[in-house]
PDB file of C-alpha atoms in Angstrom:
ATOM      1  CA  ASP A 138      -9.081  20.392   2.617  1.00  0.00           C
ATOM      2  CA  ALA A 139      -7.425  16.893   1.368  1.00  0.00           C
ATOM      3  CA  GLY A 140      -5.865  15.589   4.532  1.00  0.00           C
ATOM      4  CA  ILE A 141      -2.443  16.286   3.154  1.00  0.00           C
ATOM      5  CA  THR A 142      -0.097  17.555   5.737  1.00  0.00           C
ATOM      6  CA  GLN A 143       4.134  17.547   5.344  1.00  0.00           C
ATOM      7  CA  SER A 144       6.872  17.508   7.876  1.00  0.00           C
ATOM      8  CA  PRO A 145       8.671  19.310   8.715  1.00  0.00           C
ATOM      9  CA  ARG A 146       7.530  23.105   7.977  1.00  0.00           C
ATOM     10  CA  HIS A 147      10.747  24.489   8.168  1.00  0.00           C
ATOM     11  CA  LYS A 148      13.718  23.251   8.149  1.00  0.00           C
ATOM     12  CA  VAL A 149      17.731  25.167   7.901  1.00  0.00           C
ATOM     13  CA  THR A 150      20.647  22.963   7.162  1.00  0.00           C
ATOM     14  CA  GLU A 151      23.269  22.977   6.177  1.00  0.00           C
ATOM     15  CA  THR A 152      25.656  22.206   3.333  1.00  0.00           C
ATOM     16  CA  GLY A 153      26.522  18.397   1.755  1.00  0.00           C
ATOM     17  CA  THR A 154      23.567  17.326   4.533  1.00  0.00           C
ATOM     18  CA  PRO A 155      21.307  14.788   3.697  1.00  0.00           C
ATOM     19  CA  VAL A 156      17.116  16.256   3.700  1.00  0.00           C
ATOM     20  CA  THR A 157      14.106  13.916   3.819  1.00  0.00           C
ATOM     21  CA  LEU A 158      10.415  15.603   3.372  1.00  0.00           C
ATOM     22  CA  ARG A 159       7.944  14.026   4.243  1.00  0.00           C
ATOM     23  CA  CYS A 160       4.161  14.038   2.195  1.00  0.00           C
ATOM     24  CA  HIS A 161       1.484  12.762   3.952  1.00  0.00           C
ATOM     25  CA  GLN A 162      -2.060  11.951   2.285  1.00  0.00           C
ATOM     26  CA  THR A 163      -5.332   9.478   5.399  1.00  0.00           C
ATOM     27  CA  GLU A 164      -7.542   9.514   2.003  1.00  0.00           C
ATOM     28  CA  ASN A 165      -5.757   6.745  -0.252  1.00  0.00           C
ATOM     29  CA  HIS A 166      -5.560   8.580  -3.160  1.00  0.00           C
ATOM     30  CA  ARG A 167      -3.398   6.803  -5.976  1.00  0.00           C
ATOM     31  CA  TYR A 168      -1.220  10.052  -7.430  1.00  0.00           C
ATOM     32  CA  MET A 169       0.783  12.341  -5.684  1.00  0.00           C
ATOM     33  CA  TYR A 170       3.643  14.794  -6.785  1.00  0.00           C
ATOM     34  CA  TRP A 171       6.382  16.797  -5.144  1.00  0.00           C
ATOM     35  CA  TYR A 172       6.446  20.414  -7.114  1.00  0.00           C
ATOM     36  CA  ARG A 173       8.914  23.790  -5.506  1.00  0.00           C
ATOM     37  CA  GLN A 174       8.106  26.730  -5.580  1.00  0.00           C
ATOM     38  CA  ASP A 175      11.067  29.847  -6.375  1.00  0.00           C
ATOM     39  CA  PRO A 176      10.648  33.271  -6.592  1.00  0.00           C
ATOM     40  CA  GLY A 177      10.262  34.665 -10.199  1.00  0.00           C
ATOM     41  CA  HIS A 178       8.934  30.531 -11.096  1.00  0.00           C
ATOM     42  CA  GLY A 179       5.908  30.098  -9.954  1.00  0.00           C
ATOM     43  CA  LEU A 180       6.772  26.135  -8.937  1.00  0.00           C
ATOM     44  CA  ARG A 181       7.719  23.263 -11.069  1.00  0.00           C
ATOM     45  CA  LEU A 182       7.391  19.212 -10.712  1.00  0.00           C
ATOM     46  CA  ILE A 183       9.977  17.896  -8.882  1.00  0.00           C
ATOM     47  CA  HIS A 184       8.624  13.996  -8.980  1.00  0.00           C
ATOM     48  CA  TYR A 185       5.375  11.777  -8.837  1.00  0.00           C
ATOM     49  CA  SER A 186       3.999   9.219  -7.819  1.00  0.00           C
ATOM     50  CA  TYR A 187       1.780   6.917  -9.709  1.00  0.00           C
ATOM     51  CA  GLY A 188       0.871   4.338  -7.396  1.00  0.00           C
ATOM     52  CA  VAL A 189       3.299   2.524  -4.785  1.00  0.00           C
ATOM     53  CA  LYS A 190       6.667   1.792  -5.907  1.00  0.00           C
ATOM     54  CA  ASP A 191       5.389   3.465  -8.861  1.00  0.00           C
ATOM     55  CA  THR A 192       7.007   6.672  -9.072  1.00  0.00           C
ATOM     56  CA  ASP A 193       7.991   9.214 -12.514  1.00  0.00           C
ATOM     57  CA  LYS A 194      10.932  12.498 -12.626  1.00  0.00           C
ATOM     58  CA  GLY A 195       9.614  16.000 -13.444  1.00  0.00           C
ATOM     59  CA  GLU A 196      10.927  19.506 -14.981  1.00  0.00           C
ATOM     60  CA  VAL A 197      13.762  19.646 -11.367  1.00  0.00           C
ATOM     61  CA  SER A 198      13.853  16.492 -10.712  1.00  0.00           C
ATOM     62  CA  ASP A 199      17.832  17.160 -10.635  1.00  0.00           C
ATOM     63  CA  GLY A 200      19.778  16.356  -7.174  1.00  0.00           C
ATOM     64  CA  TYR A 201      17.114  14.991  -5.620  1.00  0.00           C
ATOM     65  CA  SER A 202      14.468  11.293  -5.287  1.00  0.00           C
ATOM     66  CA  VAL A 203      11.731  10.367  -4.202  1.00  0.00           C
ATOM     67  CA  SER A 204      10.175   6.547  -2.491  1.00  0.00           C
ATOM     68  CA  ARG A 205       6.641   5.582  -1.876  1.00  0.00           C
ATOM     69  CA  SER A 206       6.664   2.020  -0.412  1.00  0.00           C
ATOM     70  CA  LYS A 207       2.935   2.818   1.103  1.00  0.00           C
ATOM     71  CA  THR A 208       0.187   4.608  -0.655  1.00  0.00           C
ATOM     72  CA  GLU A 209       0.075   7.212   2.321  1.00  0.00           C
ATOM     73  CA  ASP A 210       3.409   8.217   2.564  1.00  0.00           C
ATOM     74  CA  PHE A 211       5.696  10.244  -0.687  1.00  0.00           C
ATOM     75  CA  LEU A 212       9.576  10.966   0.696  1.00  0.00           C
ATOM     76  CA  LEU A 213      11.041  13.488  -0.602  1.00  0.00           C
ATOM     77  CA  THR A 214      14.702  13.161  -0.376  1.00  0.00           C
ATOM     78  CA  LEU A 215      17.935  16.045  -1.412  1.00  0.00           C
ATOM     79  CA  GLU A 216      21.386  13.178  -0.510  1.00  0.00           C
ATOM     80  CA  SER A 217      23.998  16.282  -0.581  1.00  0.00           C
ATOM     81  CA  ALA A 218      21.838  19.589  -0.348  1.00  0.00           C
ATOM     82  CA  THR A 219      22.861  22.476  -1.976  1.00  0.00           C
ATOM     83  CA  SER A 220      22.214  26.189  -1.941  1.00  0.00           C
ATOM     84  CA  SER A 221      20.146  25.949  -4.498  1.00  0.00           C
ATOM     85  CA  GLN A 222      17.739  23.611  -3.226  1.00  0.00           C
ATOM     86  CA  THR A 223      16.776  26.644  -0.986  1.00  0.00           C
ATOM     87  CA  SER A 224      13.076  26.656  -2.081  1.00  0.00           C
ATOM     88  CA  VAL A 225       9.549  26.128  -0.514  1.00  0.00           C
ATOM     89  CA  TYR A 226       8.799  22.077  -1.287  1.00  0.00           C
ATOM     90  CA  PHE A 227       5.094  21.255  -2.233  1.00  0.00           C
ATOM     91  CA  CYS A 228       3.771  17.742  -1.979  1.00  0.00           C
ATOM     92  CA  ALA A 229      -0.016  17.272  -3.750  1.00  0.00           C
ATOM     93  CA  ILE A 230      -2.669  14.723  -4.806  1.00  0.00           C
ATOM     94  CA  SER A 231      -4.651  13.906  -7.812  1.00  0.00           C
ATOM     95  CA  GLU A 232      -8.392  13.664  -5.849  1.00  0.00           C
ATOM     96  CA  GLY A 233     -10.052  10.786  -7.559  1.00  0.00           C
ATOM     97  CA  GLY A 234      -8.876   8.178  -8.530  1.00  0.00           C
ATOM     98  CA  GLN A 235      -7.737  10.174 -12.491  1.00  0.00           C
ATOM     99  CA  VAL A 236      -4.443  11.585 -12.948  1.00  0.00           C
ATOM    100  CA  THR A 237      -6.396  14.257 -14.558  1.00  0.00           C
ATOM    101  CA  ASP A 238      -8.253  15.196 -11.600  1.00  0.00           C
ATOM    102  CA  THR A 239      -7.725  18.495 -10.187  1.00  0.00           C
ATOM    103  CA  GLN A 240      -4.825  17.966  -7.384  1.00  0.00           C
ATOM    104  CA  TYR A 241      -4.628  20.064  -4.210  1.00  0.00           C
ATOM    105  CA  PHE A 242      -1.921  20.893  -2.407  1.00  0.00           C
ATOM    106  CA  GLY A 243      -0.423  20.666   1.618  1.00  0.00           C
ATOM    107  CA  PRO A 244       1.048  23.514   3.652  1.00  0.00           C
ATOM    108  CA  GLY A 245       4.671  23.524   2.241  1.00  0.00           C
ATOM    109  CA  THR A 246       7.904  23.210   3.374  1.00  0.00           C
ATOM    110  CA  ARG A 247      10.268  25.898   3.629  1.00  0.00           C
ATOM    111  CA  LEU A 248      13.423  24.850   3.271  1.00  0.00           C
ATOM    112  CA  THR A 249      16.628  26.204   3.693  1.00  0.00           C
ATOM    113  CA  VAL A 250      20.376  25.022   3.151  1.00  0.00           C
ATOM    114  CA  LEU A 251      22.642  27.428   3.773  1.00  0.00           C
TER     115      LEU A 251
ATOM    116  CA  ALA B 246       6.246  21.840 -23.531  1.00  0.00           C
ATOM    117  CA  GLN B 247       3.437  23.604 -22.357  1.00  0.00           C
ATOM    118  CA  THR B 248       4.070  27.341 -21.782  1.00  0.00           C
ATOM    119  CA  VAL B 249       1.572  29.159 -19.502  1.00  0.00           C
ATOM    120  CA  THR B 250       2.978  33.023 -19.152  1.00  0.00           C
ATOM    121  CA  GLN B 251       1.356  36.063 -16.994  1.00  0.00           C
ATOM    122  CA  SER B 252       1.804  39.162 -17.722  1.00  0.00           C
ATOM    123  CA  GLN B 253       0.683  41.295 -14.985  1.00  0.00           C
ATOM    124  CA  PRO B 254       3.296  40.531 -11.584  1.00  0.00           C
ATOM    125  CA  GLU B 255       0.981  43.079  -9.751  1.00  0.00           C
ATOM    126  CA  MET B 256      -2.777  44.602 -10.439  1.00  0.00           C
ATOM    127  CA  SER B 257      -3.851  46.260  -7.818  1.00  0.00           C
ATOM    128  CA  VAL B 258      -7.784  47.223  -7.318  1.00  0.00           C
ATOM    129  CA  GLN B 259     -10.188  49.299  -4.801  1.00  0.00           C
ATOM    130  CA  GLU B 260     -12.541  46.748  -2.213  1.00  0.00           C
ATOM    131  CA  ALA B 261     -15.548  46.090  -4.313  1.00  0.00           C
ATOM    132  CA  GLU B 262     -14.426  46.781  -7.867  1.00  0.00           C
ATOM    133  CA  THR B 263     -13.622  43.870 -10.517  1.00  0.00           C
ATOM    134  CA  VAL B 264     -10.460  42.801 -11.515  1.00  0.00           C
ATOM    135  CA  THR B 265      -9.148  40.456 -14.633  1.00  0.00           C
ATOM    136  CA  LEU B 266      -6.567  39.160 -14.597  1.00  0.00           C
ATOM    137  CA  SER B 267      -4.503  37.502 -17.457  1.00  0.00           C
ATOM    138  CA  CYS B 268      -3.378  34.365 -18.196  1.00  0.00           C
ATOM    139  CA  THR B 269      -2.243  32.533 -21.812  1.00  0.00           C
ATOM    140  CA  TYR B 270      -0.093  29.638 -22.679  1.00  0.00           C
ATOM    141  CA  ASP B 271       1.203  27.573 -25.426  1.00  0.00           C
ATOM    142  CA  THR B 272       0.182  23.983 -26.170  1.00  0.00           C
ATOM    143  CA  SER B 273      -0.276  22.112 -29.180  1.00  0.00           C
ATOM    144  CA  GLU B 274      -3.533  19.230 -27.197  1.00  0.00           C
ATOM    145  CA  SER B 275      -6.555  20.030 -27.953  1.00  0.00           C
ATOM    146  CA  ASP B 276      -7.636  18.410 -24.803  1.00  0.00           C
ATOM    147  CA  TYR B 277      -6.416  19.567 -21.395  1.00  0.00           C
ATOM    148  CA  TYR B 278      -7.600  21.644 -18.238  1.00  0.00           C
ATOM    149  CA  LEU B 279      -6.428  25.136 -16.887  1.00  0.00           C
ATOM    150  CA  PHE B 280      -6.624  26.034 -13.229  1.00  0.00           C
ATOM    151  CA  TRP B 281      -6.651  29.111 -10.902  1.00  0.00           C
ATOM    152  CA  TYR B 282      -4.905  28.952  -7.653  1.00  0.00           C
ATOM    153  CA  LYS B 283      -4.944  31.346  -4.895  1.00  0.00           C
ATOM    154  CA  GLN B 284      -2.016  31.502  -2.905  1.00  0.00           C
ATOM    155  CA  PRO B 285      -2.211  33.852   0.342  1.00  0.00           C
ATOM    156  CA  PRO B 286       0.450  35.234   3.052  1.00  0.00           C
ATOM    157  CA  SER B 287      -0.047  31.433   4.508  1.00  0.00           C
ATOM    158  CA  ARG B 288       1.551  30.114   1.698  1.00  0.00           C
ATOM    159  CA  GLN B 289      -1.666  27.677   1.279  1.00  0.00           C
ATOM    160  CA  MET B 290      -2.227  26.724  -2.527  1.00  0.00           C
ATOM    161  CA  ILE B 291      -6.230  27.234  -3.083  1.00  0.00           C
ATOM    162  CA  LEU B 292      -8.076  25.864  -6.195  1.00  0.00           C
ATOM    163  CA  VAL B 293      -9.891  29.594  -7.581  1.00  0.00           C
ATOM    164  CA  ILE B 294     -11.805  27.410 -10.447  1.00  0.00           C
ATOM    165  CA  ARG B 295     -10.735  24.593 -13.003  1.00  0.00           C
ATOM    166  CA  GLN B 296     -11.971  25.028 -16.717  1.00  0.00           C
ATOM    167  CA  GLU B 297     -11.651  21.823 -19.195  1.00  0.00           C
ATOM    168  CA  ALA B 298     -10.962  22.479 -22.654  1.00  0.00           C
ATOM    169  CA  TYR B 299     -13.286  20.205 -24.389  1.00  0.00           C
ATOM    170  CA  LYS B 300     -16.341  22.757 -22.261  1.00  0.00           C
ATOM    171  CA  GLN B 301     -16.987  25.429 -23.926  1.00  0.00           C
ATOM    172  CA  GLN B 302     -18.807  27.297 -21.038  1.00  0.00           C
ATOM    173  CA  ASN B 303     -16.318  29.271 -18.839  1.00  0.00           C
ATOM    174  CA  ALA B 304     -16.584  28.293 -15.542  1.00  0.00           C
ATOM    175  CA  THR B 305     -17.858  30.014 -12.751  1.00  0.00           C
ATOM    176  CA  GLU B 306     -16.988  29.850  -8.832  1.00  0.00           C
ATOM    177  CA  ASN B 307     -19.772  32.434  -6.883  1.00  0.00           C
ATOM    178  CA  ARG B 308     -17.268  36.233  -7.514  1.00  0.00           C
ATOM    179  CA  PHE B 309     -14.611  33.822 -10.038  1.00  0.00           C
ATOM    180  CA  SER B 310     -15.856  33.681 -13.446  1.00  0.00           C
ATOM    181  CA  VAL B 311     -13.377  32.379 -16.013  1.00  0.00           C
ATOM    182  CA  ASN B 312     -12.925  34.243 -20.166  1.00  0.00           C
ATOM    183  CA  PHE B 313     -11.148  30.949 -21.826  1.00  0.00           C
ATOM    184  CA  GLN B 314     -10.189  31.356 -25.645  1.00  0.00           C
ATOM    185  CA  LYS B 315      -9.675  28.048 -26.385  1.00  0.00           C
ATOM    186  CA  ALA B 316      -8.377  29.360 -30.273  1.00  0.00           C
ATOM    187  CA  ALA B 317      -6.678  33.155 -28.311  1.00  0.00           C
ATOM    188  CA  LYS B 318      -4.906  30.436 -26.256  1.00  0.00           C
ATOM    189  CA  SER B 319      -6.622  32.747 -23.102  1.00  0.00           C
ATOM    190  CA  PHE B 320      -7.853  31.938 -20.090  1.00  0.00           C
ATOM    191  CA  SER B 321      -8.411  35.167 -17.410  1.00  0.00           C
ATOM    192  CA  LEU B 322      -9.835  35.397 -13.982  1.00  0.00           C
ATOM    193  CA  LYS B 323     -12.040  38.280 -13.536  1.00  0.00           C
ATOM    194  CA  ILE B 324     -12.903  38.611  -9.944  1.00  0.00           C
ATOM    195  CA  SER B 325     -16.088  40.592  -8.895  1.00  0.00           C
ATOM    196  CA  ASP B 326     -16.932  42.786  -5.841  1.00  0.00           C
ATOM    197  CA  SER B 327     -13.002  42.068  -4.847  1.00  0.00           C
ATOM    198  CA  GLN B 328     -13.197  41.592  -1.068  1.00  0.00           C
ATOM    199  CA  LEU B 329      -9.695  42.677   1.428  1.00  0.00           C
ATOM    200  CA  GLY B 330     -10.131  38.607   1.636  1.00  0.00           C
ATOM    201  CA  ASP B 331      -8.557  38.069  -1.790  1.00  0.00           C
ATOM    202  CA  ALA B 332      -5.333  39.983  -1.404  1.00  0.00           C
ATOM    203  CA  ALA B 333      -2.800  36.800  -2.941  1.00  0.00           C
ATOM    204  CA  MET B 334      -0.758  35.404  -5.276  1.00  0.00           C
ATOM    205  CA  TYR B 335      -2.454  34.386  -8.156  1.00  0.00           C
ATOM    206  CA  PHE B 336      -1.794  31.100 -10.880  1.00  0.00           C
ATOM    207  CA  CYS B 337      -2.633  29.728 -13.546  1.00  0.00           C
ATOM    208  CA  ALA B 338      -1.768  26.632 -14.621  1.00  0.00           C
ATOM    209  CA  TYR B 339      -2.241  23.958 -17.326  1.00  0.00           C
ATOM    210  CA  ARG B 340      -2.744  20.204 -17.036  1.00  0.00           C
ATOM    211  CA  SER B 341      -2.332  17.699 -20.011  1.00  0.00           C
ATOM    212  CA  GLN B 342      -4.319  15.691 -20.584  1.00  0.00           C
ATOM    213  CA  GLY B 343      -4.588  11.810 -19.164  1.00  0.00           C
ATOM    214  CA  TYR B 344      -1.252  10.127 -18.608  1.00  0.00           C
ATOM    215  CA  SER B 345       1.617  10.804 -21.191  1.00  0.00           C
ATOM    216  CA  GLY B 346       4.855   9.634 -18.521  1.00  0.00           C
ATOM    217  CA  GLY B 347       8.773  11.274 -19.661  1.00  0.00           C
ATOM    218  CA  GLY B 348       7.528  14.587 -16.623  1.00  0.00           C
ATOM    219  CA  ALA B 349       4.411  16.012 -17.950  1.00  0.00           C
ATOM    220  CA  ASP B 350       2.118  14.862 -15.211  1.00  0.00           C
ATOM    221  CA  GLY B 351       1.967  17.481 -12.933  1.00  0.00           C
ATOM    222  CA  LEU B 352       1.038  20.906 -13.699  1.00  0.00           C
ATOM    223  CA  THR B 353       2.886  23.644 -15.316  1.00  0.00           C
ATOM    224  CA  PHE B 354       2.269  27.257 -13.688  1.00  0.00           C
ATOM    225  CA  GLY B 355       3.047  30.579 -14.375  1.00  0.00           C
ATOM    226  CA  LYS B 356       4.834  33.220 -12.537  1.00  0.00           C
ATOM    227  CA  GLY B 357       1.865  34.074 -11.011  1.00  0.00           C
ATOM    228  CA  THR B 358       0.121  37.383 -10.444  1.00  0.00           C
ATOM    229  CA  HIS B 359       0.157  39.432  -7.264  1.00  0.00           C
ATOM    230  CA  LEU B 360      -3.111  41.447  -6.745  1.00  0.00           C
ATOM    231  CA  ILE B 361      -2.967  44.188  -4.014  1.00  0.00           C
ATOM    232  CA  ILE B 362      -6.810  45.061  -2.490  1.00  0.00           C
ATOM    233  CA  GLN B 363      -6.880  48.321  -1.322  1.00  0.00           C
ATOM    234  CA  PRO B 364      -9.356  49.609   0.607  1.00  0.00           C
TER     235      PRO B 364
END
């Protein structure tokens, strides 16, 4: 258990509404990640963070923004949700202080956009 | 960009038997990391095994072992003495060596293999 929690665990929202997902970790890990999982695609990287206020884009970043104002929290925001963003979202951390350390995942958030 | 291919969408094995899941990857790098993750119906992603490309010795974790063939860019997972609790989706993943920015710092996943354990 890498001490990662995600909230909410499930959310149903409507197209065009803003949505924020929260990832919280308790062990002061430097590197944090957001992935999405869709059938037939495995997991794909959305954004990642390498420190407070330091973030960068991943493979599928369009339509998403992130913020990290403190070490323990990494927020993923959908400014205007679309049906194509219906997915399961996973947060992850790199254990240890190196970006190449093994990534451990939170329990996931299932988001449905109607 | 690196790609990871899992050519077996689904595999089935009898309880107590051995099964091998295939994974191939494409990269121009010489140093990297490879992983197998398990995702049971609970949806939690669980690390099974990790392999550093610079290590020639194949990684082993209890009943799980890998066959890492660097020249062939192949990274298969062998599960011995299969148990009902091994039933899950299994994902192979690749990670570059070091920080390179530009979106290259996460894991690249295959599409997964659904493993069924027959009692």
